[in-house]
Short mmCIF file of C-alpha atoms in Angstrom, two decimals:
data_model
loop_
_atom_site.label_atom_id
_atom_site.label_comp_id
_atom_site.label_asym_id
_atom_site.label_seq_id
_atom_site.Cartn_x
_atom_site.Cartn_y
_atom_site.Cartn_z
CA MET A 1036 -83.85 149.38 -82.73
CA THR A 1037 -85.34 147.72 -85.78
CA ASP A 1038 -87.62 149.30 -88.37
CA GLU A 1039 -90.41 147.20 -86.89
CA ASP A 1040 -89.89 149.02 -83.60
CA GLN A 1041 -89.69 152.47 -85.18
CA GLN A 1042 -92.99 153.44 -86.75
CA PRO A 1043 -93.48 156.96 -88.19
CA LEU A 1044 -93.86 159.57 -85.46
CA PRO A 1045 -95.60 162.96 -85.32
CA ARG A 1046 -93.58 166.05 -86.24
CA GLY A 1047 -90.97 166.95 -83.66
CA TRP A 1048 -90.97 163.51 -82.00
CA GLU A 1049 -88.02 161.14 -81.90
CA TRP A 1050 -87.38 157.48 -81.14
CA ALA A 1051 -84.92 156.66 -78.34
CA SER A 1052 -83.91 153.48 -76.58
CA LEU A 1053 -84.69 153.35 -72.87
CA THR A 1054 -81.00 153.29 -72.00
CA GLN A 1055 -80.45 156.54 -73.99
CA ILE A 1056 -82.83 158.43 -71.74
CA ALA A 1057 -82.56 156.49 -68.47
CA GLU A 1058 -80.25 154.42 -66.28
CA VAL A 1059 -81.80 150.93 -66.21
CA LYS A 1060 -81.01 148.71 -63.23
CA GLY A 1061 -82.10 145.45 -61.62
CA GLY A 1062 -82.88 144.93 -57.95
CA ILE A 1063 -82.00 142.91 -54.87
CA THR A 1064 -82.06 139.11 -54.80
CA LYS A 1065 -83.77 137.38 -51.89
CA GLY A 1066 -81.94 134.29 -50.63
CA GLN A 1067 -80.78 132.34 -47.59
CA LYS A 1068 -77.14 133.49 -47.96
CA ARG A 1069 -78.27 137.01 -47.11
CA LYS A 1070 -78.95 136.02 -43.49
CA THR A 1071 -75.29 135.18 -42.90
CA ARG A 1072 -73.94 138.56 -44.00
CA ASP A 1073 -72.92 141.33 -41.61
CA GLY A 1074 -74.15 144.90 -41.55
CA LEU A 1075 -77.72 144.11 -42.62
CA ARG A 1076 -80.79 146.11 -41.74
CA GLU A 1077 -84.44 145.66 -42.62
CA VAL A 1078 -85.92 147.91 -45.31
CA PRO A 1079 -89.14 147.81 -47.36
CA TYR A 1080 -88.84 146.43 -50.88
CA LEU A 1081 -91.19 146.14 -53.84
CA ARG A 1082 -92.10 142.78 -55.39
CA VAL A 1083 -93.78 142.00 -58.70
CA ALA A 1084 -97.15 141.89 -56.88
CA ASN A 1085 -96.73 145.56 -55.94
CA VAL A 1086 -96.15 146.79 -59.50
CA GLN A 1087 -99.32 146.64 -61.55
CA ARG A 1088 -100.15 147.99 -65.00
CA GLY A 1089 -100.65 151.71 -64.50
CA PHE A 1090 -100.66 151.75 -60.69
CA LEU A 1091 -98.82 150.50 -57.62
CA ASP A 1092 -100.50 148.16 -55.13
CA LEU A 1093 -98.86 149.03 -51.81
CA ASP A 1094 -101.35 147.39 -49.43
CA GLU A 1095 -98.77 144.72 -48.58
CA VAL A 1096 -95.14 145.80 -48.86
CA LYS A 1097 -92.69 143.30 -47.38
CA THR A 1098 -89.23 143.95 -45.98
CA ILE A 1099 -85.78 142.50 -46.69
CA GLU A 1100 -82.41 142.68 -44.95
CA ALA A 1101 -79.92 144.71 -46.98
CA THR A 1102 -76.51 146.31 -46.54
CA GLU A 1103 -76.03 150.07 -46.54
CA ASP A 1104 -74.38 149.87 -49.97
CA GLU A 1105 -77.37 147.95 -51.36
CA VAL A 1106 -79.81 150.48 -49.91
CA ARG A 1107 -77.86 153.41 -51.35
CA GLY A 1108 -77.65 151.74 -54.76
CA LEU A 1109 -81.25 150.59 -54.98
CA ILE A 1110 -83.28 153.18 -53.09
CA LEU A 1111 -86.20 154.37 -55.20
CA LEU A 1112 -86.57 158.07 -55.94
CA PRO A 1113 -89.72 159.89 -57.07
CA GLY A 1114 -89.86 159.75 -60.86
CA ASP A 1115 -88.29 156.29 -61.16
CA ILE A 1116 -90.11 154.13 -63.72
CA LEU A 1117 -90.69 150.51 -62.68
CA PHE A 1118 -90.98 147.55 -65.08
CA THR A 1119 -91.72 143.95 -64.09
CA GLU A 1120 -89.37 141.30 -65.48
CA GLY A 1121 -92.16 138.79 -66.12
CA GLY A 1122 -94.12 135.90 -64.68
CA ASP A 1123 -97.36 135.02 -66.38
CA ARG A 1124 -97.85 136.83 -69.67
CA ASP A 1125 -99.87 139.68 -68.16
CA LYS A 1126 -96.93 140.63 -65.92
CA LEU A 1127 -94.39 141.03 -68.72
CA GLY A 1128 -93.10 144.61 -68.75
CA ARG A 1129 -96.01 146.11 -66.87
CA GLY A 1130 -95.25 149.01 -64.57
CA TRP A 1131 -95.80 152.46 -63.22
CA VAL A 1132 -93.99 155.48 -61.78
CA TRP A 1133 -92.69 155.62 -58.23
CA ARG A 1134 -93.71 158.83 -56.44
CA GLY A 1135 -91.95 158.35 -53.12
CA GLU A 1136 -94.90 156.71 -51.39
CA ILE A 1137 -92.64 154.88 -48.89
CA ALA A 1138 -89.43 156.25 -47.43
CA GLU A 1139 -86.22 154.35 -48.12
CA CYS A 1140 -87.80 151.66 -50.28
CA ILE A 1141 -85.82 149.38 -52.64
CA HIS A 1142 -86.93 146.76 -55.19
CA GLN A 1143 -86.38 143.07 -55.92
CA ASN A 1144 -84.45 141.62 -58.86
CA HIS A 1145 -87.66 140.80 -60.74
CA ILE A 1146 -88.36 144.53 -61.06
CA PHE A 1147 -86.26 146.83 -63.23
CA ARG A 1148 -85.87 150.51 -62.41
CA ALA A 1149 -85.42 153.16 -65.08
CA ARG A 1150 -84.14 156.49 -63.72
CA LEU A 1151 -84.46 159.27 -66.30
CA ARG A 1152 -81.37 161.21 -67.29
CA SER A 1153 -83.25 164.48 -67.79
CA PRO A 1154 -86.07 166.32 -66.01
CA GLU A 1155 -87.42 167.28 -69.45
CA ILE A 1156 -88.87 163.80 -69.94
CA GLU A 1157 -92.15 163.00 -68.19
CA PRO A 1158 -91.87 159.51 -66.60
CA LYS A 1159 -95.58 158.83 -67.03
CA ILE A 1160 -95.21 159.18 -70.80
CA ILE A 1161 -92.69 156.33 -70.82
CA SER A 1162 -94.75 154.14 -68.48
CA TRP A 1163 -98.03 154.67 -70.35
CA TYR A 1164 -96.30 153.73 -73.59
CA GLY A 1165 -94.75 150.64 -72.01
CA ASN A 1166 -98.13 149.48 -70.76
CA THR A 1167 -99.84 149.86 -74.14
CA ALA A 1168 -98.13 149.95 -77.55
CA GLY A 1169 -94.80 148.94 -76.04
CA GLN A 1170 -96.20 145.54 -75.11
CA ASP A 1171 -95.59 144.39 -78.69
CA TYR A 1172 -91.86 144.86 -78.13
CA PHE A 1173 -91.90 142.94 -74.84
CA THR A 1174 -93.84 140.09 -76.42
CA ARG A 1175 -91.42 139.83 -79.35
CA GLN A 1176 -88.21 140.28 -77.38
CA GLY A 1177 -89.16 138.46 -74.19
CA LYS A 1178 -88.45 134.81 -73.46
CA GLN A 1179 -91.67 132.83 -73.82
CA THR A 1180 -92.64 129.45 -72.37
CA THR A 1181 -96.04 127.75 -72.18
CA ASN A 1182 -97.46 129.94 -69.41
CA LEU A 1183 -94.58 132.25 -68.49
CA ALA A 1184 -92.73 135.12 -70.09
CA SER A 1185 -89.74 137.25 -69.08
CA ILE A 1186 -87.50 139.97 -70.43
CA ASN A 1187 -83.89 140.57 -69.43
CA LEU A 1188 -82.07 143.78 -68.61
CA THR A 1189 -80.38 143.98 -72.02
CA LYS A 1190 -83.65 143.72 -73.95
CA LEU A 1191 -85.38 146.21 -71.66
CA SER A 1192 -82.50 148.69 -72.04
CA ALA A 1193 -83.01 148.55 -75.82
CA PHE A 1194 -86.77 149.17 -75.48
CA PRO A 1195 -87.67 151.87 -78.08
CA VAL A 1196 -89.83 154.70 -76.74
CA PRO A 1197 -91.27 157.70 -78.59
CA ILE A 1198 -90.15 161.05 -77.20
CA PRO A 1199 -92.40 164.08 -77.88
CA PRO A 1200 -91.10 167.63 -77.44
CA SER A 1201 -90.90 168.51 -73.73
CA ALA A 1202 -93.69 171.08 -73.89
CA GLU A 1203 -95.94 168.63 -75.73
CA GLN A 1204 -95.15 165.96 -73.13
CA ARG A 1205 -96.52 168.21 -70.41
CA ARG A 1206 -99.65 168.93 -72.43
CA ILE A 1207 -100.14 165.19 -73.06
CA VAL A 1208 -99.78 164.30 -69.37
CA ALA A 1209 -102.24 167.01 -68.33
CA ALA A 1210 -104.78 165.91 -70.97
CA ILE A 1211 -104.49 162.20 -70.16
CA GLU A 1212 -104.88 162.82 -66.45
CA GLU A 1213 -107.92 165.00 -67.05
CA HIS A 1214 -109.55 162.28 -69.20
CA PHE A 1215 -108.53 159.51 -66.81
CA SER A 1216 -109.91 161.42 -63.84
CA ARG A 1217 -113.35 161.49 -65.47
CA LEU A 1218 -113.04 157.80 -66.42
CA ASP A 1219 -112.05 156.93 -62.85
CA GLU A 1220 -115.18 158.66 -61.59
CA GLY A 1221 -117.21 156.54 -64.01
CA ILE A 1222 -115.43 153.36 -62.90
CA ALA A 1223 -116.08 154.20 -59.24
CA ALA A 1224 -119.79 154.68 -59.96
CA LEU A 1225 -120.02 151.41 -61.91
CA GLU A 1226 -118.12 149.44 -59.26
CA SER A 1227 -120.27 150.95 -56.51
CA ALA A 1228 -123.37 149.83 -58.39
CA ARG A 1229 -121.93 146.31 -58.77
CA ALA A 1230 -121.18 146.22 -55.03
CA ARG A 1231 -124.80 147.15 -54.30
CA LEU A 1232 -125.93 144.36 -56.61
CA ARG A 1233 -123.72 141.86 -54.75
CA ARG A 1234 -125.25 142.97 -51.46
CA TYR A 1235 -128.73 142.68 -52.93
CA ARG A 1236 -127.93 139.19 -54.27
CA ALA A 1237 -126.81 138.14 -50.77
CA SER A 1238 -129.92 139.67 -49.21
CA VAL A 1239 -132.16 137.75 -51.64
CA LEU A 1240 -130.51 134.44 -50.69
CA LYS A 1241 -130.62 135.32 -47.01
CA ALA A 1242 -134.33 136.17 -47.14
CA ALA A 1243 -135.02 132.98 -49.14
CA CYS A 1244 -133.36 130.78 -46.53
CA GLU A 1245 -135.07 132.49 -43.61
CA GLY A 1246 -138.61 132.14 -44.94
CA ARG A 1247 -139.00 135.82 -45.80
CA LEU A 1248 -138.88 135.79 -49.60
CA VAL A 1249 -142.20 134.09 -50.36
CA PRO A 1250 -145.22 133.24 -48.17
CA THR A 1251 -144.59 130.09 -46.15
CA GLU A 1252 -146.68 126.95 -46.61
CA ALA A 1253 -148.03 127.41 -43.10
CA GLU A 1254 -149.24 130.93 -43.92
CA LEU A 1255 -150.84 129.85 -47.19
CA ALA A 1256 -152.52 126.84 -45.55
CA ARG A 1257 -154.13 129.05 -42.90
CA ALA A 1258 -155.19 131.70 -45.40
CA GLU A 1259 -156.66 129.15 -47.84
CA GLY A 1260 -157.98 126.70 -45.28
CA HIS A 1261 -156.13 123.52 -46.27
CA ASP A 1262 -153.52 121.16 -44.85
CA TYR A 1263 -149.87 120.94 -45.94
CA GLU A 1264 -146.93 118.60 -45.47
CA PRO A 1265 -144.43 120.14 -43.01
CA ALA A 1266 -140.72 119.63 -43.60
CA ASP A 1267 -140.28 117.14 -40.75
CA ARG A 1268 -142.72 114.80 -42.51
CA LEU A 1269 -140.85 115.40 -45.78
CA LEU A 1270 -137.61 114.52 -44.02
CA SER A 1271 -139.14 111.28 -42.70
CA ARG A 1272 -140.11 110.31 -46.26
CA ILE A 1273 -136.57 111.11 -47.48
CA LEU A 1274 -135.01 108.98 -44.74
CA GLN A 1275 -137.34 106.09 -45.55
CA HIS A 1276 -136.49 106.42 -49.23
CA ARG A 1277 -132.79 106.48 -48.36
CA ARG A 1278 -133.11 103.27 -46.33
CA SER A 1279 -135.20 101.53 -48.97
CA ARG A 1280 -132.65 102.32 -51.65
CA TRP A 1281 -129.83 100.98 -49.46
CA GLU A 1282 -131.75 97.79 -48.80
CA ALA A 1283 -132.43 97.28 -52.50
CA ASP A 1284 -128.75 97.78 -53.32
CA GLN A 1285 -127.62 95.42 -50.56
CA LEU A 1286 -130.13 92.75 -51.56
CA ALA A 1287 -128.95 92.94 -55.17
CA LYS A 1288 -125.34 92.50 -54.06
CA LEU A 1289 -126.20 89.48 -51.90
CA HIS A 1290 -128.04 87.81 -54.76
CA ALA A 1291 -125.16 88.59 -57.15
CA GLN A 1292 -122.82 86.85 -54.70
CA GLY A 1293 -125.11 83.83 -54.54
CA LYS A 1294 -125.92 84.55 -50.88
CA PRO A 1295 -129.64 85.33 -50.71
CA PRO A 1296 -130.59 86.25 -47.11
CA LYS A 1297 -132.60 83.77 -45.03
CA ASP A 1298 -133.99 86.47 -42.72
CA ASP A 1299 -133.94 90.24 -42.14
CA ARG A 1300 -130.95 90.43 -39.83
CA TRP A 1301 -128.82 91.90 -42.65
CA LYS A 1302 -130.95 95.03 -42.51
CA ALA A 1303 -129.47 95.86 -39.10
CA LYS A 1304 -126.23 96.86 -40.83
CA TYR A 1305 -127.88 99.99 -42.16
CA ALA A 1306 -126.32 103.12 -40.61
CA GLU A 1307 -128.93 105.80 -39.99
CA PRO A 1308 -127.37 109.23 -40.64
CA ASN A 1309 -127.03 111.42 -37.58
CA PRO A 1310 -129.36 114.42 -37.33
CA PRO A 1311 -127.73 117.84 -36.90
CA ASP A 1312 -126.90 119.33 -33.51
CA THR A 1313 -129.54 122.06 -33.27
CA SER A 1314 -128.47 123.46 -29.89
CA SER A 1315 -126.79 126.49 -31.48
CA LEU A 1316 -128.99 126.76 -34.58
CA PRO A 1317 -131.58 129.53 -34.95
CA GLU A 1318 -135.31 128.90 -34.82
CA LEU A 1319 -136.82 128.23 -38.22
CA PRO A 1320 -140.15 129.42 -39.70
CA GLU A 1321 -143.24 127.36 -38.98
CA GLY A 1322 -143.26 124.14 -40.98
CA TRP A 1323 -139.46 124.10 -41.54
CA THR A 1324 -136.92 121.72 -40.00
CA TRP A 1325 -133.17 121.30 -39.76
CA ALA A 1326 -131.60 118.36 -41.60
CA ALA A 1327 -128.01 117.16 -41.79
CA ALA A 1328 -126.53 117.00 -45.28
CA ALA A 1329 -126.04 113.24 -44.78
CA GLN A 1330 -129.78 112.82 -44.18
CA ILE A 1331 -130.82 114.32 -47.51
CA ALA A 1332 -127.87 113.43 -49.77
CA GLU A 1333 -125.25 110.82 -50.50
CA ILE A 1334 -121.90 112.52 -49.99
CA GLN A 1335 -118.85 111.22 -51.82
CA GLY A 1336 -115.28 112.27 -52.58
CA GLY A 1337 -113.54 112.03 -55.96
CA ILE A 1338 -110.41 110.72 -57.66
CA GLN A 1339 -106.90 111.67 -56.61
CA LYS A 1340 -104.71 112.64 -59.52
CA GLN A 1341 -101.68 110.31 -59.75
CA PRO A 1342 -99.08 109.43 -62.40
CA LYS A 1343 -100.85 106.15 -63.13
CA ARG A 1344 -103.94 108.17 -64.10
CA THR A 1345 -102.26 109.95 -67.01
CA PRO A 1346 -104.80 109.71 -69.87
CA LYS A 1347 -104.13 106.67 -72.04
CA GLU A 1348 -106.63 104.03 -73.17
CA ASN A 1349 -109.55 104.66 -70.81
CA ALA A 1350 -109.58 108.46 -70.35
CA TYR A 1351 -112.66 110.44 -69.29
CA PRO A 1352 -113.48 114.10 -68.58
CA PHE A 1353 -112.39 115.15 -65.12
CA LEU A 1354 -113.64 118.20 -63.16
CA ARG A 1355 -111.16 120.16 -61.07
CA VAL A 1356 -111.54 122.98 -58.55
CA ALA A 1357 -110.85 125.41 -61.41
CA ASN A 1358 -114.11 124.28 -63.04
CA VAL A 1359 -116.40 124.80 -60.04
CA TYR A 1360 -117.37 128.27 -58.81
CA ARG A 1361 -120.16 129.55 -56.61
CA ASN A 1362 -123.37 128.76 -58.43
CA ARG A 1363 -121.66 128.40 -61.83
CA LEU A 1364 -119.43 126.04 -63.79
CA GLU A 1365 -116.50 127.00 -66.05
CA LEU A 1366 -116.10 124.18 -68.57
CA ASP A 1367 -113.85 125.76 -71.21
CA ASP A 1368 -110.84 123.81 -69.92
CA VAL A 1369 -111.80 120.32 -68.73
CA HIS A 1370 -108.95 117.85 -68.27
CA ARG A 1371 -109.09 114.07 -68.74
CA ILE A 1372 -108.05 111.25 -66.42
CA GLU A 1373 -107.52 107.51 -66.73
CA LEU A 1374 -110.15 105.31 -65.04
CA PHE A 1375 -109.95 101.64 -64.10
CA GLY A 1376 -112.45 98.83 -63.61
CA ASP A 1377 -115.94 100.02 -62.67
CA GLU A 1378 -114.82 103.49 -61.48
CA LEU A 1379 -116.88 105.25 -64.14
CA ASP A 1380 -120.09 103.59 -62.90
CA LYS A 1381 -119.30 104.61 -59.32
CA LEU A 1382 -118.14 108.16 -60.01
CA ARG A 1383 -120.05 109.30 -63.11
CA LEU A 1384 -121.76 112.63 -62.42
CA GLN A 1385 -125.50 112.93 -62.90
CA PRO A 1386 -127.49 116.10 -63.65
CA GLY A 1387 -128.51 117.66 -60.35
CA ASP A 1388 -125.40 116.54 -58.45
CA LEU A 1389 -124.11 119.23 -56.11
CA LEU A 1390 -120.37 119.89 -56.47
CA ILE A 1391 -118.63 121.30 -53.39
CA VAL A 1392 -115.08 122.67 -53.47
CA GLU A 1393 -113.16 120.95 -50.70
CA GLY A 1394 -110.22 123.33 -50.31
CA ASN A 1395 -109.21 126.90 -51.13
CA GLY A 1396 -106.72 129.47 -49.93
CA SER A 1397 -109.53 131.97 -49.35
CA PRO A 1398 -111.93 131.27 -46.46
CA THR A 1399 -114.77 132.93 -48.37
CA GLU A 1400 -114.33 130.48 -51.28
CA ILE A 1401 -114.19 127.30 -49.23
CA GLY A 1402 -117.19 125.07 -49.88
CA ARG A 1403 -118.45 127.02 -52.87
CA MET A 1404 -121.05 124.97 -54.71
CA ALA A 1405 -122.39 124.57 -58.23
CA ILE A 1406 -124.97 122.17 -59.66
CA TRP A 1407 -123.83 119.74 -62.33
CA ASN A 1408 -125.83 120.36 -65.51
CA GLY A 1409 -124.91 117.25 -67.47
CA ALA A 1410 -123.11 119.33 -70.11
CA ILE A 1411 -120.41 116.66 -70.55
CA SER A 1412 -121.25 112.97 -70.68
CA ASP A 1413 -119.32 110.38 -68.65
CA CYS A 1414 -117.69 113.08 -66.51
CA VAL A 1415 -116.07 112.40 -63.11
CA HIS A 1416 -114.48 114.68 -60.50
CA GLN A 1417 -111.26 115.01 -58.55
CA ASN A 1418 -110.81 114.40 -54.82
CA HIS A 1419 -110.79 118.15 -54.09
CA ILE A 1420 -114.44 118.28 -55.13
CA ILE A 1421 -117.07 116.63 -52.93
CA ARG A 1422 -120.23 115.38 -54.63
CA ALA A 1423 -123.62 115.51 -52.94
CA ARG A 1424 -126.41 113.54 -54.66
CA LEU A 1425 -129.81 114.38 -53.21
CA VAL A 1426 -132.15 111.64 -52.05
CA GLY A 1427 -135.81 111.68 -53.06
CA ASP A 1428 -137.39 114.54 -54.94
CA LEU A 1429 -135.65 117.52 -53.31
CA PRO A 1430 -134.91 120.26 -55.87
CA PRO A 1431 -131.11 120.69 -56.13
CA SER A 1432 -131.60 124.41 -56.82
CA TYR A 1433 -133.02 124.97 -53.33
CA VAL A 1434 -130.17 123.15 -51.56
CA GLY A 1435 -127.66 125.02 -53.74
CA CYS A 1436 -129.42 128.28 -52.88
CA TYR A 1437 -129.14 127.56 -49.16
CA TRP A 1438 -125.55 126.33 -49.40
CA ASN A 1439 -124.37 129.47 -51.21
CA SER A 1440 -126.42 131.83 -49.03
CA PRO A 1441 -124.70 133.94 -46.33
CA ASP A 1442 -126.02 131.55 -43.66
CA GLY A 1443 -124.90 128.39 -45.45
CA SER A 1444 -121.50 129.83 -46.40
CA SER A 1445 -120.81 130.94 -42.82
CA ARG A 1446 -121.52 127.44 -41.49
CA VAL A 1447 -119.13 125.96 -44.04
CA MET A 1448 -116.43 128.42 -42.99
CA GLN A 1449 -116.97 127.55 -39.32
CA VAL A 1450 -116.18 123.86 -39.82
CA SER A 1451 -113.36 124.24 -42.36
CA SER A 1452 -109.88 123.65 -40.99
CA SER A 1453 -106.83 125.69 -41.93
CA THR A 1454 -103.35 124.25 -42.50
CA SER A 1455 -100.66 126.61 -43.80
CA GLY A 1456 -103.33 129.02 -44.98
CA LEU A 1457 -105.38 126.39 -46.84
CA HIS A 1458 -108.96 125.94 -45.65
CA THR A 1459 -110.32 122.45 -46.19
CA LEU A 1460 -113.48 120.40 -45.81
CA SER A 1461 -113.95 116.65 -45.70
CA VAL A 1462 -116.77 114.23 -46.49
CA THR A 1463 -117.31 113.78 -42.73
CA LYS A 1464 -117.63 117.52 -42.15
CA VAL A 1465 -119.98 117.98 -45.09
CA ASN A 1466 -122.14 115.08 -43.84
CA ALA A 1467 -122.69 116.91 -40.54
CA LEU A 1468 -123.47 120.35 -41.96
CA PRO A 1469 -127.05 121.53 -41.31
CA VAL A 1470 -129.49 122.56 -44.03
CA ALA A 1471 -132.63 124.59 -43.34
CA LEU A 1472 -135.39 122.55 -44.98
CA PRO A 1473 -138.78 124.09 -45.88
CA PRO A 1474 -141.84 122.11 -47.04
CA LEU A 1475 -141.35 120.81 -50.58
CA ALA A 1476 -143.90 123.09 -52.28
CA GLU A 1477 -142.33 126.09 -50.55
CA GLN A 1478 -138.89 125.04 -51.80
CA HIS A 1479 -140.15 125.18 -55.38
CA ARG A 1480 -141.68 128.64 -54.85
CA ILE A 1481 -138.47 129.88 -53.24
CA VAL A 1482 -136.40 128.62 -56.18
CA ALA A 1483 -138.71 130.27 -58.71
CA GLU A 1484 -138.58 133.63 -56.93
CA VAL A 1485 -134.82 133.47 -56.38
CA GLU A 1486 -134.24 132.67 -60.04
CA ARG A 1487 -136.54 135.51 -61.11
CA ARG A 1488 -134.70 138.06 -58.99
CA LEU A 1489 -131.22 136.75 -59.73
CA SER A 1490 -131.92 136.84 -63.46
CA LEU A 1491 -132.62 140.57 -63.13
CA ILE A 1492 -129.52 141.04 -60.96
CA ASN A 1493 -127.39 139.12 -63.45
CA ALA A 1494 -128.68 141.19 -66.36
CA LEU A 1495 -127.88 144.42 -64.53
CA ASP A 1496 -124.47 143.12 -63.50
CA ALA A 1497 -123.69 142.14 -67.11
CA ALA A 1498 -124.63 145.65 -68.25
CA LEU A 1499 -122.35 147.18 -65.60
CA ALA A 1500 -119.51 144.82 -66.55
CA ALA A 1501 -119.94 145.85 -70.17
CA GLY A 1502 -119.75 149.47 -69.06
CA LEU A 1503 -116.44 148.79 -67.29
CA LYS A 1504 -115.07 147.21 -70.46
CA ARG A 1505 -116.16 150.25 -72.46
CA VAL A 1506 -114.34 152.50 -70.00
CA GLU A 1507 -111.18 150.44 -70.39
CA ARG A 1508 -111.49 150.64 -74.18
CA LEU A 1509 -111.84 154.42 -73.86
CA ARG A 1510 -108.72 154.52 -71.71
CA GLN A 1511 -106.78 152.61 -74.35
CA ALA A 1512 -108.19 154.85 -77.10
CA ILE A 1513 -107.01 157.95 -75.21
CA LEU A 1514 -103.49 156.53 -74.93
CA LYS A 1515 -103.51 155.52 -78.59
CA ARG A 1516 -104.44 159.07 -79.60
CA ALA A 1517 -101.75 160.42 -77.28
CA PHE A 1518 -98.98 158.37 -78.91
CA SER A 1519 -100.17 159.21 -82.41
CA GLY A 1520 -99.93 162.94 -81.68
CA ARG A 1521 -103.71 163.47 -81.90
CA LEU A 1522 -104.67 164.00 -78.25
CA VAL A 1523 -103.39 167.56 -77.81
CA PRO A 1524 -102.57 170.32 -80.33
CA GLN A 1525 -99.02 170.40 -81.63
CA ASP A 1526 -97.17 173.70 -81.47
CA PRO A 1527 -94.66 174.43 -84.25
CA ALA A 1528 -92.81 176.66 -81.77
CA ASP A 1529 -92.04 173.71 -79.48
CA GLU A 1530 -88.40 172.71 -79.37
CA PRO A 1531 -88.16 169.33 -81.17
CA ALA A 1532 -87.30 166.20 -79.20
CA SER A 1533 -84.09 165.82 -81.21
CA ALA A 1534 -82.63 168.84 -79.35
CA LEU A 1535 -83.63 167.29 -76.02
CA LEU A 1536 -81.96 163.98 -76.92
CA GLU A 1537 -78.83 165.80 -78.04
CA ARG A 1538 -78.60 167.55 -74.65
CA ILE A 1539 -79.02 164.18 -72.89
CA ARG A 1540 -76.21 162.69 -74.99
CA ALA A 1541 -74.03 165.70 -74.19
CA GLY A 1542 -74.99 165.64 -70.52
CA GLY A 1543 -76.09 169.26 -70.67
CA SER A 1544 -78.74 171.14 -68.69
CA PRO A 1545 -82.14 172.13 -70.05
CA PRO A 1546 -82.58 175.71 -71.22
CA ALA A 1547 -84.52 178.16 -69.06
CA PRO A 1548 -88.18 178.26 -70.09
CA LYS A 1549 -89.19 181.27 -72.14
CA PRO A 1550 -92.65 182.66 -71.33
CA ARG A 1551 -94.91 183.38 -74.30
CA ALA A 1552 -95.97 186.93 -75.03
CA GLY A 1553 -98.73 187.89 -72.65
CA GLN A 1554 -98.11 184.85 -70.45
CA GLY A 1555 -96.18 184.25 -67.28
CA ALA A 1556 -93.74 181.37 -66.99
CA ARG A 1557 -95.48 178.04 -66.30
CA SER A 1558 -94.29 175.33 -63.97
CA ARG A 1559 -92.44 172.55 -65.80
CA ARG A 1560 -94.77 169.96 -64.20
CA SER A 1561 -98.47 170.71 -64.19
CA GLY A 1562 -100.07 167.29 -63.68
CA PRO A 1563 -102.87 167.29 -61.09
CA ASP A 1564 -101.17 164.69 -58.91
CA HIS A 1565 -97.59 165.87 -59.35
CA GLN A 1566 -95.21 164.83 -56.61
CA PRO A 1567 -91.66 166.19 -56.25
CA SER A 1568 -89.22 164.09 -58.28
CA LEU A 1569 -85.49 163.53 -58.13
CA PHE A 1570 -85.13 166.47 -60.52
CA ASP A 1571 -87.09 168.98 -58.37
#
């Protein structure tokens, strides 16, 4: 251990390398050769995904075929400390303590197991330190690449850990768990409030798209004694506008080619978009109508990323799936792509364009939509994003509201196909998707009311998110105090950690606990969630 690794410690504490206090071991390797071996049986095993920072995620524990010798050598025992070898930077050296949650469980080679050599060391102390201050060591000693990091068994074995006196360790564990229990209650309350906000957000969008959020145009017209334009008449105007724009574009092309038309027969080439199949659609409020996406928007795919499109002389900003979320854009990391010919004119995004994610591994994220805000000039999009450009004067915010509502999202999920777990859309499928269309004035009122309510929801959600961050900062502050010797009182009568480390080096047994005057003997482990360990 270097001086950089050994900072001054509180009285009675000592530095020790992990291998001084524990047997450190790698795990089982998964591979095709394993299937050809004899004497195999299936056992559960932990992967990196199961070992998180400060807890174990055991919702999905897979199995592997192993020999009896491998099971005996790798079986996890309560009290074993688990460290992840690496992956992305957040996974480097993270871990927690195994408590025997699953019988006869082993671990993969990307997880290291540290089995303590003495029952006088609390495993949680080591794991908490590894997840906090110890991360500096992993960062310095681990192998780093652009996005990945890893640490090997040798470096982990040399990991320096502070060892408090045994009695102080027990006091620290009890204090941390008491503090963390209260923080966990606070986190549960904050997360419950955020879940209620998410449900309320969905209910606002649902009510908006069912004509229940604001008075309908039909209701207002009756109450105020005037006429209004129903949505079917609005749709007729949109379709006429769509045809007129096509005819103007076609006529311009014919003149540019030196082929001015002699009659109107060329107009017969216009393809009227198909209306939606309403046989299974619910009845809409008075004055509303169903429209297919193709009737109200021009739907278009994007550019496929290829080697020839590596940015060179004619590079432009390029939106990917990672930039488009439900009702929001993330533009901190926008890539560039090479364009050719007139591609920029054909594919340049315009403010108000609706961006639809074409594919995602999660069915709930398929088809998520955000509205392009024009934040980046001359920006295009990849083929995994479908662009919908509205025809006429429809407000994009209303169509986005409907698309991201529970009703709109469920219809997207219904038509998405799944191949190897990936749910996908296509321009054809998007063209056919139905949109519940209110009268135009009602659309504007709906958007205004949705934005008013969502702004309040977003403000509350931001406050709750800030509260969660404060809780996490408090958690880190508690651990920092613990490892500086300021969380619990120090007792001069405690046996120093140097004596404990000497016994471990000598392979001796811990002394029998001596009760204080006026006190009965206390259990060696007093944590509120103590489970029997390999030392019990």
